[in-house]
Amino acid sequence: MTVTDSVTTGAPGTGDLRRPGAARPAPRRRPRSTAGTAAALWLLAPGGLLTVAVIVVPFTVAIIMSLLDLDQYSFRQWLSAPFIGLGNYAEALTRTGLLHAVWVSGSAAVIATLLALPVGVAAALTTHLPFRGRAVVRSLYLIPYVLPAFVVGIIWRIILQPDGVANHGLAQLGVDGGLWLNGPKSYLALILVQVWSSWPLIYLLALSGLQGIEGSLHEAAALDGAEWAAKLRYVVLPLLRGPISLALIISLLHMFNSFTLPFVMFGVPAPQDVEVLPVLTYVESFQNLRFGLSAAMAVISLVLILVPLLVYLRTVKLDTEEASA
């Protein structure tokens, strides 16, 4: 039988594929390699175990504790503590200073982040181009970031004492500094110190973004006659949108969760103007010994943190899809 005969008669053969409308053979599926699947699972196992140990187990324990009437009397046998459901959440929202603490933490974090943003970007722009001594300047810029939080808190607690350096400097200008660690000014002191300690993070990420900009873009802008301000507005800042967004999210979450800095600066119990959520959770847990209530506050704090994080991840996903389209 020739090829032509097989096309005419429909007999199976190579000529069957040339017939118009003939069904294509189904693609062959590669048989799964058991050894390859097992190897992939072994490679993923450390990450999976780490996720379970670091995230799943603590979060599960926190949720269970938040549903129990857990205090100093029932802590030793906490699994047999009375189950009260959402009682701790209701008490946290209605009978404690949780909402005020959320407001203090959130507003201070937003204000400090917005104030630190131009400082970090300006520092990155000034140290992006090479000059003599640039490495020294870059190292000095990182000092506030690498110092431990309790050291920063102690230093600024000394500076902001009523007879400290800050008030002596203000007195030279004819200004009465007053109390910075208690009263309404303590809120300003918290923002000031958070800005001082967090702007290097924005500086680092902005600097990495600047180093990723190709020199040809700068040359093209220069050939088009763009001045420094125009180049900064239309070339540099749009390309820094990703690193700056990441820096804002990280800085915001870090400040919202900041515990050591306000704890060292203002002590416990903290003044009401600087009673942030982590410190309030600590007080309920280790001073009032209301472990169930503090666990409910911790879960609420985690939910609040997830909101900006999910917004950022959603934005990054949208950017990726637009870039691949």
Short mmCIF file of C-alpha atoms in Angstrom, two decimals:
data_model
loop_
_atom_site.label_atom_id
_atom_site.label_comp_id
_atom_site.label_asym_id
_atom_site.label_seq_id
_atom_site.Cartn_x
_atom_site.Cartn_y
_atom_site.Cartn_z
CA MET A 1 0.00 0.00 0.00
CA THR A 2 1.36 3.41 -1.05
CA VAL A 3 0.94 6.66 0.77
CA THR A 4 -1.68 7.77 -1.75
CA ASP A 5 -3.67 4.59 -1.23
CA SER A 6 -3.63 5.02 2.51
CA VAL A 7 -4.97 8.61 2.16
CA THR A 8 -7.75 7.46 -0.11
CA THR A 9 -8.80 4.43 1.87
CA GLY A 10 -8.23 5.87 5.28
CA ALA A 11 -6.00 3.06 6.22
CA PRO A 12 -3.73 3.79 9.10
CA GLY A 13 -0.36 5.01 8.11
CA THR A 14 1.60 8.17 7.69
CA GLY A 15 -0.77 9.39 4.95
CA ASP A 16 -3.62 9.57 7.50
CA LEU A 17 -2.05 12.71 8.98
CA ARG A 18 -2.33 14.58 5.66
CA ARG A 19 -6.11 14.20 5.41
CA PRO A 20 -7.95 17.50 6.03
CA GLY A 21 -9.87 17.47 9.27
CA ALA A 22 -8.10 14.41 10.54
CA ALA A 23 -7.82 14.39 14.31
CA ARG A 24 -4.34 15.02 15.61
CA PRO A 25 -2.92 12.42 17.86
CA ALA A 26 -3.02 13.28 21.53
CA PRO A 27 0.31 14.52 22.85
CA ARG A 28 2.18 11.98 24.73
CA ARG A 29 2.51 12.65 28.40
CA ARG A 30 5.81 12.21 29.95
CA PRO A 31 5.67 9.63 32.66
CA ARG A 32 6.33 11.13 36.06
CA SER A 33 9.63 10.30 37.48
CA THR A 34 9.18 9.01 40.99
CA ALA A 35 12.80 9.71 41.75
CA GLY A 36 12.48 13.31 40.51
CA THR A 37 9.35 13.93 42.60
CA ALA A 38 10.99 12.52 45.68
CA ALA A 39 14.08 14.67 45.12
CA ALA A 40 11.91 17.79 44.76
CA LEU A 41 10.07 16.97 47.99
CA TRP A 42 13.35 16.51 49.82
CA LEU A 43 14.56 19.88 48.55
CA LEU A 44 11.35 21.55 49.73
CA ALA A 45 11.33 19.79 53.08
CA PRO A 46 13.68 22.20 54.97
CA GLY A 47 11.66 25.21 53.87
CA GLY A 48 8.41 23.50 54.79
CA LEU A 49 9.66 22.46 58.21
CA LEU A 50 10.97 25.98 58.86
CA THR A 51 7.62 27.47 57.86
CA VAL A 52 5.78 25.11 60.19
CA ALA A 53 8.17 25.73 63.10
CA VAL A 54 8.42 29.52 62.74
CA ILE A 55 4.96 30.50 61.50
CA VAL A 56 2.32 27.77 61.72
CA VAL A 57 3.02 26.46 65.24
CA PRO A 58 3.36 29.86 67.01
CA PHE A 59 0.33 31.26 65.19
CA THR A 60 -1.76 28.19 66.07
CA VAL A 61 -0.71 28.36 69.72
CA ALA A 62 -1.52 32.10 69.83
CA ILE A 63 -5.00 31.51 68.41
CA ILE A 64 -5.69 28.70 70.88
CA MET A 65 -4.48 30.83 73.80
CA SER A 66 -6.63 33.75 72.66
CA LEU A 67 -9.74 31.59 72.99
CA LEU A 68 -9.00 30.57 76.59
CA ASP A 69 -9.44 32.34 79.92
CA LEU A 70 -5.73 32.02 80.56
CA ASP A 71 -4.12 33.73 83.54
CA GLN A 72 -1.52 33.04 86.20
CA TYR A 73 -3.73 30.42 87.84
CA SER A 74 -4.40 28.36 84.72
CA PHE A 75 -1.12 28.92 82.89
CA ARG A 76 0.56 25.71 84.09
CA GLN A 77 -2.24 23.61 82.60
CA TRP A 78 -3.30 26.00 79.90
CA LEU A 79 -4.94 23.37 77.69
CA SER A 80 -7.53 22.78 80.45
CA ALA A 81 -8.22 26.50 80.93
CA PRO A 82 -11.87 27.60 80.46
CA PHE A 83 -12.81 28.11 76.83
CA ILE A 84 -14.41 31.54 76.34
CA GLY A 85 -14.43 31.80 72.55
CA LEU A 86 -14.14 35.38 71.35
CA GLY A 87 -14.44 36.81 74.87
CA ASN A 88 -10.83 37.98 74.93
CA TYR A 89 -11.25 39.75 71.59
CA ALA A 90 -14.42 41.51 72.81
CA GLU A 91 -12.70 42.58 76.02
CA ALA A 92 -9.62 43.78 74.12
CA LEU A 93 -11.74 45.96 71.83
CA THR A 94 -14.11 47.36 74.45
CA ARG A 95 -12.44 47.34 77.87
CA THR A 96 -8.76 48.00 77.22
CA GLY A 97 -6.72 50.68 75.52
CA LEU A 98 -6.27 48.58 72.39
CA LEU A 99 -7.88 51.00 69.93
CA HIS A 100 -5.93 53.94 71.36
CA ALA A 101 -2.72 51.89 71.14
CA VAL A 102 -3.47 50.97 67.52
CA TRP A 103 -3.99 54.65 66.74
CA VAL A 104 -0.74 55.66 68.45
CA SER A 105 1.28 52.90 66.77
CA GLY A 106 -0.26 53.41 63.34
CA SER A 107 -0.18 57.20 63.24
CA ALA A 108 3.38 57.40 64.59
CA ALA A 109 4.54 54.78 62.08
CA VAL A 110 2.93 56.59 59.13
CA ILE A 111 4.24 60.03 60.12
CA ALA A 112 7.74 58.76 60.85
CA THR A 113 7.87 56.81 57.59
CA LEU A 114 6.78 59.80 55.54
CA LEU A 115 9.36 61.99 57.28
CA ALA A 116 12.12 59.42 56.81
CA LEU A 117 11.36 58.96 53.11
CA PRO A 118 12.83 62.22 51.73
CA VAL A 119 15.81 61.95 54.09
CA GLY A 120 16.68 58.45 52.87
CA VAL A 121 16.17 59.26 49.18
CA ALA A 122 18.21 62.48 49.44
CA ALA A 123 21.03 60.60 51.18
CA ALA A 124 21.00 57.98 48.42
CA LEU A 125 21.16 60.65 45.71
CA THR A 126 24.08 62.40 47.39
CA THR A 127 26.16 59.23 47.72
CA HIS A 128 25.23 57.60 44.41
CA LEU A 129 27.89 59.28 42.30
CA PRO A 130 31.55 58.63 43.20
CA PHE A 131 33.50 61.20 45.19
CA ARG A 132 36.42 61.12 47.55
CA GLY A 133 35.42 59.73 50.92
CA ARG A 134 32.16 58.24 49.71
CA ALA A 135 32.75 54.95 51.54
CA VAL A 136 33.21 56.80 54.83
CA VAL A 137 30.04 58.81 54.32
CA ARG A 138 28.09 55.67 53.47
CA SER A 139 29.36 53.97 56.62
CA LEU A 140 28.38 56.93 58.78
CA TYR A 141 24.90 56.92 57.28
CA LEU A 142 24.38 53.33 58.42
CA ILE A 143 25.21 53.94 62.09
CA PRO A 144 21.63 54.67 63.22
CA TYR A 145 20.45 51.49 61.52
CA VAL A 146 23.08 49.09 62.84
CA LEU A 147 22.86 50.27 66.44
CA PRO A 148 20.72 47.97 68.61
CA ALA A 149 17.33 49.38 69.45
CA PHE A 150 17.97 49.40 73.20
CA VAL A 151 21.17 51.41 72.65
CA VAL A 152 19.26 53.94 70.55
CA GLY A 153 16.59 54.14 73.25
CA ILE A 154 19.13 54.71 76.04
CA ILE A 155 21.01 57.38 74.06
CA TRP A 156 17.88 59.34 73.25
CA ARG A 157 16.49 58.90 76.76
CA ILE A 158 19.62 60.62 78.07
CA ILE A 159 19.46 63.33 75.40
CA LEU A 160 15.79 64.08 76.05
CA GLN A 161 16.01 64.26 79.85
CA PRO A 162 14.73 67.56 81.32
CA ASP A 163 18.35 68.61 81.93
CA GLY A 164 19.71 66.82 78.86
CA VAL A 165 21.49 67.99 75.76
CA ALA A 166 18.29 68.69 73.82
CA ASN A 167 16.87 71.12 76.34
CA HIS A 168 20.26 72.80 76.83
CA GLY A 169 20.48 73.37 73.08
CA LEU A 170 16.94 74.73 72.93
CA ALA A 171 17.66 76.98 75.89
CA GLN A 172 20.51 78.56 73.91
CA LEU A 173 17.89 79.49 71.32
CA GLY A 174 15.54 80.85 73.96
CA VAL A 175 13.14 77.91 73.74
CA ASP A 176 11.89 75.99 76.78
CA GLY A 177 12.06 72.32 75.85
CA GLY A 178 10.04 71.03 78.78
CA LEU A 179 9.30 67.34 79.21
CA TRP A 180 10.00 65.09 76.24
CA LEU A 181 9.59 61.72 77.91
CA ASN A 182 6.21 62.38 79.49
CA GLY A 183 3.14 64.28 78.42
CA PRO A 184 2.08 65.34 74.90
CA LYS A 185 5.66 65.94 73.71
CA SER A 186 6.49 62.29 74.24
CA TYR A 187 4.59 61.51 71.00
CA LEU A 188 6.85 63.92 69.10
CA ALA A 189 9.89 62.37 70.76
CA LEU A 190 8.79 58.90 69.65
CA ILE A 191 8.40 60.04 66.04
CA LEU A 192 11.73 61.88 66.10
CA VAL A 193 13.66 58.86 67.32
CA GLN A 194 11.89 56.50 64.92
CA VAL A 195 12.82 58.75 61.99
CA TRP A 196 16.43 58.93 63.19
CA SER A 197 16.77 55.17 63.49
CA SER A 198 14.86 54.10 60.36
CA TRP A 199 15.85 56.43 57.50
CA PRO A 200 19.01 54.39 56.67
CA LEU A 201 16.77 51.49 55.60
CA ILE A 202 15.12 53.70 53.00
CA TYR A 203 18.57 54.99 52.08
CA LEU A 204 19.88 51.47 51.45
CA LEU A 205 16.97 50.38 49.26
CA ALA A 206 16.93 53.65 47.31
CA LEU A 207 20.67 53.39 46.74
CA SER A 208 20.29 49.85 45.42
CA GLY A 209 17.59 51.11 43.06
CA LEU A 210 19.84 53.93 41.82
CA GLN A 211 22.64 51.50 41.09
CA GLY A 212 20.24 49.44 39.00
CA ILE A 213 19.47 52.32 36.62
CA GLU A 214 21.42 51.95 33.40
CA GLY A 215 23.78 54.75 32.45
CA SER A 216 22.32 54.89 28.95
CA LEU A 217 19.09 56.32 30.39
CA HIS A 218 21.02 59.18 32.00
CA GLU A 219 22.88 59.77 28.75
CA ALA A 220 19.65 59.78 26.73
CA ALA A 221 18.08 62.28 29.13
CA ALA A 222 21.17 64.48 28.89
CA LEU A 223 21.06 64.37 25.08
CA ASP A 224 17.42 65.44 25.23
CA GLY A 225 18.50 68.47 27.20
CA ALA A 226 16.97 67.40 30.50
CA GLU A 227 18.27 69.34 33.49
CA TRP A 228 18.98 67.75 36.84
CA ALA A 229 15.47 68.36 38.19
CA ALA A 230 13.77 67.05 35.06
CA LYS A 231 15.99 63.97 35.01
CA LEU A 232 15.18 63.32 38.64
CA ARG A 233 11.44 63.70 38.11
CA TYR A 234 10.97 61.85 34.84
CA VAL A 235 13.77 59.27 34.88
CA VAL A 236 15.13 58.53 38.34
CA LEU A 237 12.10 58.69 40.63
CA PRO A 238 9.80 56.57 38.38
CA LEU A 239 12.47 53.86 38.28
CA LEU A 240 12.81 54.04 42.07
CA ARG A 241 9.12 53.37 42.63
CA GLY A 242 9.66 49.66 43.37
CA PRO A 243 12.54 50.00 45.87
CA ILE A 244 10.87 52.96 47.58
CA SER A 245 7.56 51.10 47.89
CA LEU A 246 9.33 48.14 49.45
CA ALA A 247 11.21 50.46 51.82
CA LEU A 248 7.97 52.17 52.87
CA ILE A 249 6.24 48.87 53.62
CA ILE A 250 9.16 47.44 55.58
CA SER A 251 9.69 50.68 57.50
CA LEU A 252 5.98 51.00 58.28
CA LEU A 253 5.70 47.45 59.58
CA HIS A 254 8.91 47.79 61.57
CA MET A 255 7.74 50.96 63.30
CA PHE A 256 4.27 49.57 63.96
CA ASN A 257 5.84 46.55 65.66
CA SER A 258 8.51 48.53 67.47
CA PHE A 259 8.69 47.42 71.10
CA THR A 260 12.23 47.87 72.39
CA LEU A 261 12.60 51.53 71.47
CA PRO A 262 9.45 52.87 73.24
CA PHE A 263 9.96 50.39 76.08
CA VAL A 264 13.46 51.70 76.82
CA MET A 265 12.68 55.36 76.21
CA PHE A 266 9.46 55.70 78.17
CA GLY A 267 9.43 52.66 80.48
CA VAL A 268 6.42 50.70 81.69
CA PRO A 269 3.72 51.76 82.21
CA ALA A 270 4.28 54.12 79.31
CA PRO A 271 2.63 57.55 79.14
CA GLN A 272 -0.73 57.33 77.43
CA ASP A 273 0.50 59.42 74.49
CA VAL A 274 3.08 56.77 73.57
CA GLU A 275 1.32 53.61 74.70
CA VAL A 276 1.96 51.59 71.54
CA LEU A 277 0.36 48.23 70.81
CA PRO A 278 3.41 45.98 71.47
CA VAL A 279 3.97 47.60 74.89
CA LEU A 280 0.29 47.28 75.79
CA THR A 281 0.40 43.59 74.83
CA TYR A 282 3.49 43.14 76.98
CA VAL A 283 1.83 44.83 79.97
CA GLU A 284 -1.28 42.64 79.73
CA SER A 285 0.85 39.52 79.46
CA PHE A 286 3.72 39.99 81.91
CA GLN A 287 2.38 42.55 84.37
CA ASN A 288 -1.34 41.83 84.51
CA LEU A 289 -0.73 38.14 83.70
CA ARG A 290 -3.72 38.05 81.31
CA PHE A 291 -2.13 35.69 78.83
CA GLY A 292 -5.34 34.93 76.92
CA LEU A 293 -6.13 38.62 76.54
CA SER A 294 -2.61 39.44 75.39
CA ALA A 295 -2.73 36.56 72.89
CA ALA A 296 -5.92 38.07 71.43
CA MET A 297 -4.11 41.42 71.13
CA ALA A 298 -1.21 39.72 69.38
CA VAL A 299 -3.54 38.08 66.86
CA ILE A 300 -5.25 41.42 66.19
CA SER A 301 -1.83 43.01 65.71
CA LEU A 302 -0.90 40.32 63.21
CA VAL A 303 -4.09 40.90 61.23
CA LEU A 304 -3.39 44.64 61.13
CA ILE A 305 0.12 43.98 59.88
CA LEU A 306 -1.12 41.68 57.12
CA VAL A 307 -3.25 44.42 55.53
CA PRO A 308 -0.43 46.65 54.14
CA LEU A 309 1.66 43.56 53.43
CA LEU A 310 -1.05 42.00 51.26
CA VAL A 311 -1.61 45.33 49.50
CA TYR A 312 2.07 45.47 48.64
CA LEU A 313 2.18 41.86 47.45
CA ARG A 314 -0.91 42.48 45.33
CA THR A 315 0.72 45.57 43.81
CA VAL A 316 3.91 43.68 43.02
CA LYS A 317 1.88 40.91 41.38
CA LEU A 318 0.02 43.44 39.23
CA ASP A 319 3.30 45.05 38.17
CA THR A 320 4.69 41.66 37.21
CA GLU A 321 1.64 40.77 35.15
CA GLU A 322 1.72 44.13 33.35
CA ALA A 323 5.41 43.71 32.59
CA SER A 324 4.90 40.22 31.17
CA ALA A 325 1.84 41.22 29.10
#
